[in-house]
Short mmCIF file of C-alpha atoms in Angstrom, two decimals:
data_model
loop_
_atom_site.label_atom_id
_atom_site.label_comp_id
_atom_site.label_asym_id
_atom_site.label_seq_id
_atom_site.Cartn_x
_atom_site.Cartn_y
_atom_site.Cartn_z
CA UNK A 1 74.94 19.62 110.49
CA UNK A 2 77.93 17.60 110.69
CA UNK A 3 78.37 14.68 112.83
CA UNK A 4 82.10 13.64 113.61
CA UNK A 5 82.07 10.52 115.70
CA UNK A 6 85.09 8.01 116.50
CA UNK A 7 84.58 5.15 114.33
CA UNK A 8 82.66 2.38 114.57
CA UNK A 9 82.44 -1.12 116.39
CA UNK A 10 80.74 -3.67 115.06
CA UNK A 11 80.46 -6.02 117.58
CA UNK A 12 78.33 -8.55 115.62
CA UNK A 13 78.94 -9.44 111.72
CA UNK A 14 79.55 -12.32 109.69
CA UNK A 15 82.10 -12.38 107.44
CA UNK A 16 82.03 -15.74 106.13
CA UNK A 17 85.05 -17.93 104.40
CA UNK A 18 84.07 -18.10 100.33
CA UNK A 19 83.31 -15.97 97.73
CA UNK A 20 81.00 -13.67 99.41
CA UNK A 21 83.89 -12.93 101.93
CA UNK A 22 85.46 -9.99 99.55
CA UNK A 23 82.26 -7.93 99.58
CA UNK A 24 81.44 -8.27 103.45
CA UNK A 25 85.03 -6.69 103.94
CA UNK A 26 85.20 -4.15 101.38
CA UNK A 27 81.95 -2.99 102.91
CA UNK A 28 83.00 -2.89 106.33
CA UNK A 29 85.10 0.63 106.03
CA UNK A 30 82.11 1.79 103.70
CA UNK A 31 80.24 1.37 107.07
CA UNK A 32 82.01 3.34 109.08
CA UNK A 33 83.57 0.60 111.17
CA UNK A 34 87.03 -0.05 111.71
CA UNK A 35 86.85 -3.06 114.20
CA UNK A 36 84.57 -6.07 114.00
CA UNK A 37 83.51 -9.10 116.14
CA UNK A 38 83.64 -12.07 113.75
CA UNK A 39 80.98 -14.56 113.79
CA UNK A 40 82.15 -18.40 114.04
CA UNK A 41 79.51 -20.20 112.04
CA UNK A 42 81.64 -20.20 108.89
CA UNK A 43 81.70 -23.87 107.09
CA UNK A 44 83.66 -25.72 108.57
CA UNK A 45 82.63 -23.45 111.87
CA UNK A 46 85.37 -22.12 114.05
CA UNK A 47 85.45 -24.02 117.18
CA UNK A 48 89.28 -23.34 118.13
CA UNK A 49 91.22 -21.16 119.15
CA UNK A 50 93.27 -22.14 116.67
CA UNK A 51 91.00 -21.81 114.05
CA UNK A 52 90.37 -18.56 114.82
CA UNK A 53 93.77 -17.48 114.02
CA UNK A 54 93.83 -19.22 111.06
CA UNK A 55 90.25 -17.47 110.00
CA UNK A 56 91.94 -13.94 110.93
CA UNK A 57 94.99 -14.17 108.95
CA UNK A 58 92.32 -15.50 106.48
CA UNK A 59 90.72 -12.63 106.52
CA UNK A 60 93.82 -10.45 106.26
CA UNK A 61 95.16 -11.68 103.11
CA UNK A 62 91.94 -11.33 101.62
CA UNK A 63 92.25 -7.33 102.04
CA UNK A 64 90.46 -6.40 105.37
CA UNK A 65 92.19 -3.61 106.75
CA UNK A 66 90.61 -3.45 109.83
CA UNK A 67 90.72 -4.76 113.40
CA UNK A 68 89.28 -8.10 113.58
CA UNK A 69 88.02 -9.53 117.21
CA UNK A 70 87.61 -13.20 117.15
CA UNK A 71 85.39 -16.23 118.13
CA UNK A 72 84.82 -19.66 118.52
CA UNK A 73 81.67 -21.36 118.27
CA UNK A 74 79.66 -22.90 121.09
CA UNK A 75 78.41 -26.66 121.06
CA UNK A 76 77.94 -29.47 123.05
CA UNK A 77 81.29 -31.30 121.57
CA UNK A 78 83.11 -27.43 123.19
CA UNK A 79 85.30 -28.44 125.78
CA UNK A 80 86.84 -26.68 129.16
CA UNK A 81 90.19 -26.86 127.51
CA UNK A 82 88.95 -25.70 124.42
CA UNK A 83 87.90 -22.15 126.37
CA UNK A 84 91.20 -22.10 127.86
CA UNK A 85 93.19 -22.32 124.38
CA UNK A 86 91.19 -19.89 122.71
CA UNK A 87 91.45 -17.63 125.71
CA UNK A 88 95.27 -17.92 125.55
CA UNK A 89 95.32 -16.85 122.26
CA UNK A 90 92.98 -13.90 122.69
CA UNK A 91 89.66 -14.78 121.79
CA UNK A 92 87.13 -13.20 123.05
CA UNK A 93 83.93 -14.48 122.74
CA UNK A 94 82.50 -18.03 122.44
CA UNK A 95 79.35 -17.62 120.08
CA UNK A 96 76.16 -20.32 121.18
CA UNK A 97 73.49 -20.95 118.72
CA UNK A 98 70.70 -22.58 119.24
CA UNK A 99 70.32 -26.16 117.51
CA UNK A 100 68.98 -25.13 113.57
CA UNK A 101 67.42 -21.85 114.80
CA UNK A 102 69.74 -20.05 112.24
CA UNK A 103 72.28 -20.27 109.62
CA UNK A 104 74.94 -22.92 109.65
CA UNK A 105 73.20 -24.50 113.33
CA UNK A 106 73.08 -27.79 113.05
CA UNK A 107 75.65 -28.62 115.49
CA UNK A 108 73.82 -26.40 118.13
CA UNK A 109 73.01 -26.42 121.68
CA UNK A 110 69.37 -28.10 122.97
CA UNK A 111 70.28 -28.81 126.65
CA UNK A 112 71.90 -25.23 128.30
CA UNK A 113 72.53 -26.77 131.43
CA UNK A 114 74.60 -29.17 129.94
CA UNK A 115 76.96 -26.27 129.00
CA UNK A 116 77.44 -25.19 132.66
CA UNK A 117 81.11 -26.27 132.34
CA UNK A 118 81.75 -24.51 129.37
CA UNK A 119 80.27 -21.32 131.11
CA UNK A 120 82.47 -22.01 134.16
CA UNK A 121 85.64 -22.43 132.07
CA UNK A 122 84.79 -18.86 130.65
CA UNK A 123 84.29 -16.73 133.59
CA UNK A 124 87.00 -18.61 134.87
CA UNK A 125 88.85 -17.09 131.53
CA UNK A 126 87.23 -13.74 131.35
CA UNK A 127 85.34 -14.60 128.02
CA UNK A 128 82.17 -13.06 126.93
CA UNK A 129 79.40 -15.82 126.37
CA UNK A 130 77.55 -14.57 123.09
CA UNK A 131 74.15 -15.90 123.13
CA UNK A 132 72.15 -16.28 120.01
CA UNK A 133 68.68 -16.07 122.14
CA UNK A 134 66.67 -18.19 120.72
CA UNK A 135 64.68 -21.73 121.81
CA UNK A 136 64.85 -24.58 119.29
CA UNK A 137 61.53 -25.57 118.00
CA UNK A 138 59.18 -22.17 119.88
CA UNK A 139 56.53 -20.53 117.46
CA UNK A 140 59.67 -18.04 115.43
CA UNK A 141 57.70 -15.11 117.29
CA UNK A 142 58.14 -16.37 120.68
CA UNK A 143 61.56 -17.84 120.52
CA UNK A 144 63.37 -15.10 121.41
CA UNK A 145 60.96 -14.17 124.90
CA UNK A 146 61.20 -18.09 125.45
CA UNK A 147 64.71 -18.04 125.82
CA UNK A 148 64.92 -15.70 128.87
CA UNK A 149 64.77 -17.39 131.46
CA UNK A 150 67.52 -19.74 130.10
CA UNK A 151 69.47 -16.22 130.17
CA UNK A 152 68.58 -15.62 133.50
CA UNK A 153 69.63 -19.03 135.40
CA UNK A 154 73.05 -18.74 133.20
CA UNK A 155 73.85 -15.45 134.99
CA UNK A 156 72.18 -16.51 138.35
CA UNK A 157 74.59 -19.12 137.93
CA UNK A 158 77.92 -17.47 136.89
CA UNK A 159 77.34 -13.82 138.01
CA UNK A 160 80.63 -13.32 136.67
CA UNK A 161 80.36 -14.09 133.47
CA UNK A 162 79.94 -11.38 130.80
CA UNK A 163 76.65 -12.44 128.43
CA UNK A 164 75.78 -10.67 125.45
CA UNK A 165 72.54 -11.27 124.00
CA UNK A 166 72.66 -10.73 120.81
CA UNK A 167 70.52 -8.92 118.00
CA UNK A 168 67.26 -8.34 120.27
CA UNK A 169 64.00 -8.16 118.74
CA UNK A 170 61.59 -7.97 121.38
CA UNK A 171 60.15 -5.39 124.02
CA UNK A 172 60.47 -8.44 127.16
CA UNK A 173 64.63 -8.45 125.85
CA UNK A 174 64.70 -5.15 126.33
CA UNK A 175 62.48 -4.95 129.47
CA UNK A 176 64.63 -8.12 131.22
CA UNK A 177 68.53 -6.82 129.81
CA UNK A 178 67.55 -3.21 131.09
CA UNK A 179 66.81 -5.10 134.56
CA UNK A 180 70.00 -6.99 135.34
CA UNK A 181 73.58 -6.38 136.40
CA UNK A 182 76.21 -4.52 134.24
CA UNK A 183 77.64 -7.87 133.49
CA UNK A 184 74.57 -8.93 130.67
CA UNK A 185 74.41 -6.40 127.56
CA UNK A 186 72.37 -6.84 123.82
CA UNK A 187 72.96 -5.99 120.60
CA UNK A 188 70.59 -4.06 118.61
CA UNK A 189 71.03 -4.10 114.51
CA UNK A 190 70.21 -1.35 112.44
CA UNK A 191 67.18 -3.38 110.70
CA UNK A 192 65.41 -4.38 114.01
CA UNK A 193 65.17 -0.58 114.75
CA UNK A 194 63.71 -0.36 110.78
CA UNK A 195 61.34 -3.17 110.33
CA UNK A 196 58.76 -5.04 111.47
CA UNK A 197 57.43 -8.16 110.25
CA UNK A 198 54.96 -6.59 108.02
CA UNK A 199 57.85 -5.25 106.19
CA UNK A 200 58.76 -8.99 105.48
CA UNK A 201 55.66 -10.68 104.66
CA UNK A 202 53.12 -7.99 104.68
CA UNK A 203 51.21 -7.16 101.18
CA UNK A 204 54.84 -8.29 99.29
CA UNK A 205 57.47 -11.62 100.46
CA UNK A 206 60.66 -9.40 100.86
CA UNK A 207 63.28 -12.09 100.69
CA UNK A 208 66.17 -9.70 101.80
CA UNK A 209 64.76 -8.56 104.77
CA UNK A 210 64.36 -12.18 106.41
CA UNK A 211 66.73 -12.71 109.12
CA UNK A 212 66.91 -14.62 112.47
CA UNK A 213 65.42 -13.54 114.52
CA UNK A 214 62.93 -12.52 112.49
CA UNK A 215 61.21 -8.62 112.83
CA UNK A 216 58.93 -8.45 115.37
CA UNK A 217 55.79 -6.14 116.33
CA UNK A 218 55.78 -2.54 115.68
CA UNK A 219 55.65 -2.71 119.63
CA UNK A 220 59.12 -3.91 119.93
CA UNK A 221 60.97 -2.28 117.30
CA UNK A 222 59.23 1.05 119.67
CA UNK A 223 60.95 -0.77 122.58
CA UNK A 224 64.87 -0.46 120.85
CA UNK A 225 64.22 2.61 119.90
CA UNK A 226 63.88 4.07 123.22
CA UNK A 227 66.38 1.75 124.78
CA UNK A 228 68.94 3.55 122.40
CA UNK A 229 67.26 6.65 122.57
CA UNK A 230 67.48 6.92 126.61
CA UNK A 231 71.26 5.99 126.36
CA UNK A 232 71.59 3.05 128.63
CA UNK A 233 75.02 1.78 128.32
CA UNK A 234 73.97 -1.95 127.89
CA UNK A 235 72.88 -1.62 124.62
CA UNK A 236 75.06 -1.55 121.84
CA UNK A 237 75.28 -1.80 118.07
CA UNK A 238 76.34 -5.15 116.37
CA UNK A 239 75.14 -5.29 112.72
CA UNK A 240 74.43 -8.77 112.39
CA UNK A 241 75.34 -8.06 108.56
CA UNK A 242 75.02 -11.38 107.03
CA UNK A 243 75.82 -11.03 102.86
CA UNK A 244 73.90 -14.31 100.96
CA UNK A 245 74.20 -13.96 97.45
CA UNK A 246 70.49 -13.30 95.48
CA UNK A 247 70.09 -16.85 93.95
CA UNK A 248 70.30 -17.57 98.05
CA UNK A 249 67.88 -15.46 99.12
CA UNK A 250 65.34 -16.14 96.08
CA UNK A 251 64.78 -18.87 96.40
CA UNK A 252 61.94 -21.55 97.81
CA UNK A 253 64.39 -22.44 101.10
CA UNK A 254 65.57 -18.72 101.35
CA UNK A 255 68.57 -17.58 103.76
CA UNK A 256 67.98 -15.96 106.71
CA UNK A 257 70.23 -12.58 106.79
CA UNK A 258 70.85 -8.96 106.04
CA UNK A 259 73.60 -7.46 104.64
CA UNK A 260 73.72 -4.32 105.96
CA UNK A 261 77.11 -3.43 106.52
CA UNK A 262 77.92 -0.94 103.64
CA UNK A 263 75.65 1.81 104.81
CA UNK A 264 75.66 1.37 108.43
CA UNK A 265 76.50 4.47 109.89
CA UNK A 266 74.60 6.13 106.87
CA UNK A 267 71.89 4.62 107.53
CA UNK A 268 71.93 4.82 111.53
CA UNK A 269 72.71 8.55 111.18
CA UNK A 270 69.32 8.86 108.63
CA UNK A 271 67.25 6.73 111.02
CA UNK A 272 68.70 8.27 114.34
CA UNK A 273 68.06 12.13 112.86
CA UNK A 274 64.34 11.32 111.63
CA UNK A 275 63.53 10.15 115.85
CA UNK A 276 65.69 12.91 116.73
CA UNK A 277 68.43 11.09 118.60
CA UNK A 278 71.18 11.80 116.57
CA UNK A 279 73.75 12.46 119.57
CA UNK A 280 72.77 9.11 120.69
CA UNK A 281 74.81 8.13 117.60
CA UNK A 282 77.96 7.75 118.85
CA UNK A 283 77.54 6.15 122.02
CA UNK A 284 75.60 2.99 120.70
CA UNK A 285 78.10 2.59 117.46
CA UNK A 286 81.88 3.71 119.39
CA UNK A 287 81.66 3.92 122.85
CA UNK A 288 79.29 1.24 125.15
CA UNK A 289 80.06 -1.95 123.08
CA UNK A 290 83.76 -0.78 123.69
CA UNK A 291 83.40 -0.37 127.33
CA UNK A 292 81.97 -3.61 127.69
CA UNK A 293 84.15 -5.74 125.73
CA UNK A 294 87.12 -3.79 127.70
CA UNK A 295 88.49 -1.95 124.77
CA UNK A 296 90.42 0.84 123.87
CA UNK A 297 87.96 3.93 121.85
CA UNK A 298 88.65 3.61 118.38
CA UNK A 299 91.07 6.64 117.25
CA UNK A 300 90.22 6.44 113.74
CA UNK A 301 87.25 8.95 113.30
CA UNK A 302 84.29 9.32 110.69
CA UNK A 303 82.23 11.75 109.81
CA UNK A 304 78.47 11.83 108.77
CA UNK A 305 77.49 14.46 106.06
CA UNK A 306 74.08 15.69 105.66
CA UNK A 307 74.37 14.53 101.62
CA UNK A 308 71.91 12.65 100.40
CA UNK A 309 73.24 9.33 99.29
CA UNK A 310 70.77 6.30 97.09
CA UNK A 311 71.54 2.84 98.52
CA UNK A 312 72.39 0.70 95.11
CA UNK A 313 70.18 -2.34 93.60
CA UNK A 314 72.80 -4.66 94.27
CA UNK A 315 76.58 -5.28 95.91
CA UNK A 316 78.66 -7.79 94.18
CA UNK A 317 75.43 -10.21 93.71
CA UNK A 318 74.39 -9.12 97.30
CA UNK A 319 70.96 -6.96 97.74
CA UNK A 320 71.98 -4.69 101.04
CA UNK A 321 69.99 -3.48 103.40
CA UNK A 322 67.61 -0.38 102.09
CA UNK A 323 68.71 -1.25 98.40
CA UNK A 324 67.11 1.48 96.05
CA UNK A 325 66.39 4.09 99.15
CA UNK A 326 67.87 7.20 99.69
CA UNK A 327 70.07 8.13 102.57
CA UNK A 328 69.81 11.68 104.21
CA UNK A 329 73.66 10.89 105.57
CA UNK A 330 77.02 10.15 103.36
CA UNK A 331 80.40 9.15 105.50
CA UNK A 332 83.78 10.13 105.04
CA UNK A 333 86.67 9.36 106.81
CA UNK A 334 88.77 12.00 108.56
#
């Protein structure tokens, strides 16, 4: 059957500033999305508001031909004025990494408390904090669980602030963002719902599928599935597509990404139908991220065709996400 759905938000996906830039756009429609949250760790980063003009109308003239939501990047050099700017010019979201827990972090944040000014500058503005949840030097499997109760004192202490912790990977993330107020929401990619960490460095190294956070137990992937599966509004999709070309990921000092942004909603429909959730579909791709970021439904719509559709080897020197696997969903737009 047929699945027509409004189309998608991706409220997470990098979209970097070089050569790999024209594939992570052209895939973006091939998704299903039509409006994106732009990740900030670029080289140079995007710490402006500024800059994030500049990086949109960047983006424009290099073909995207979709919405694009901007924001700047957290760190301790960030400054109360800074929010303000970037809040003038309608950014909105401030993106903090961790210091080197990910790609392009080395001008990350250590001491959170030190940031309290930064945090009080953006509820004073309305902007959503986007929290890359991870602690700097944990064991990689108990980074993310580490860093929530640094997510808890930041909304004890500005209840007002809007937090988004993004791409969860673990049961206690789900368990603790379940818990709170309406004001702290995650985003779930479509490989965390997929993999585990087997699937990365089981019997076989898969390069591709190593990302930050990394997979986790076959535990918490169970725990996202049933946090999108029950429908609870604070969890939302946000791809986390992150394109590194092959020679990038193969490599002895591999990058940490997926690039899954050019069967997104191909894939989600496949996955969701197989756990028998597919009505959950829409809600997690169009409608709660929306709500919570105070937006308007998209009007352009998609829909998902029970055609099966083989993921290819490679995208413009880019291996995406289930490369070589067959889809049970195709997308066209209406």
């Amino acid at each position: 059957m047929e699945l027509r759905i409004p189309a998608a938000d991706d409220l997470h996906i990098h979209l970097r500033n070089d050569e790999r830039t024209l594939p992570a756009i052209k895939a973006v429609r091939e998704g299903g999305s039509c409006r994106v949250l732009a990740m900030p760790n670029t080289i140079p980063a995007i710490a402006t508001g500024r800059e994030a003009m500049e990086y949109r109308s960047y983006l424009q003239k290099q073909g995207a031909d979709f919405d694009i939501l901007t924001t700047i990047k957290l760190t301790p050099s960030t400054r109360p004025e800074d929010i303000a700017e970037a809040a003038n010019l309608n950014v909105i979201a401030g993106k903090q990494y961790p210091l080197g827990v990910t790609t392009n972090s080395e001008d990350g944040v250590s001491d959170f408390t030190a940031m309290y000014p930064i945090y009080e500058a953006m509820q004073s503005a309305d902007m959503v904090l986007s929290l890359h949840g991870e602690v700097p030097q944990a064991f990689v499997l108990d980074a993310e669980a580490a860093f929530l109760d640094i997510l808890v004192d930041i909304h004890r202490n500005f209840p007002k602030l809007r937090i988004v912790l993004e791409h969860i990977t673990t049961q206690a993330a789900v368990e603790l963002v379940r818990s709170m107020p309406e004001q702290v929401a995650a985003t779930i990619t479509d490989h965390h719902l997929d993999i585990t960490l087997d699937d990365v460095i089981g019997a076989t190294i898969k390069p591709h599928l190593f990302c930050k956070p990394v997979a986790k137990r076959p535990g918490d992937r169970r725990a996202l599935n049933e946090a999108v599966r029950e429908g609870h509004p604070s969890f939302f999709s946000g791809t986390d597509s992150a394109p590194h070309l092959i020679q990038d990921k193969e490599t002895a000092c591999g990058c940490a990404g997926i690039f899954n942004a050019p069967y997104h909603l191909q894939f989600l429909a496949t996955h969701f139908e197989k756990l028998d959730m597919l009505p959950r579909l829409g809600p997690f791709v169009s409608q709660f991220g929306a709500n919570f970021y105070r937006l308007p439904i998209n009007r352009e719509e998609v829909v998902l065709i029970p055609r099966q559709v083989t993921v290819p080897p490679q995208y413009d020197g880019i291996v995406p996400f289930q490369a070589g696997n067959t889809l049970a969903f195709d997308l066209a737009w209406c």
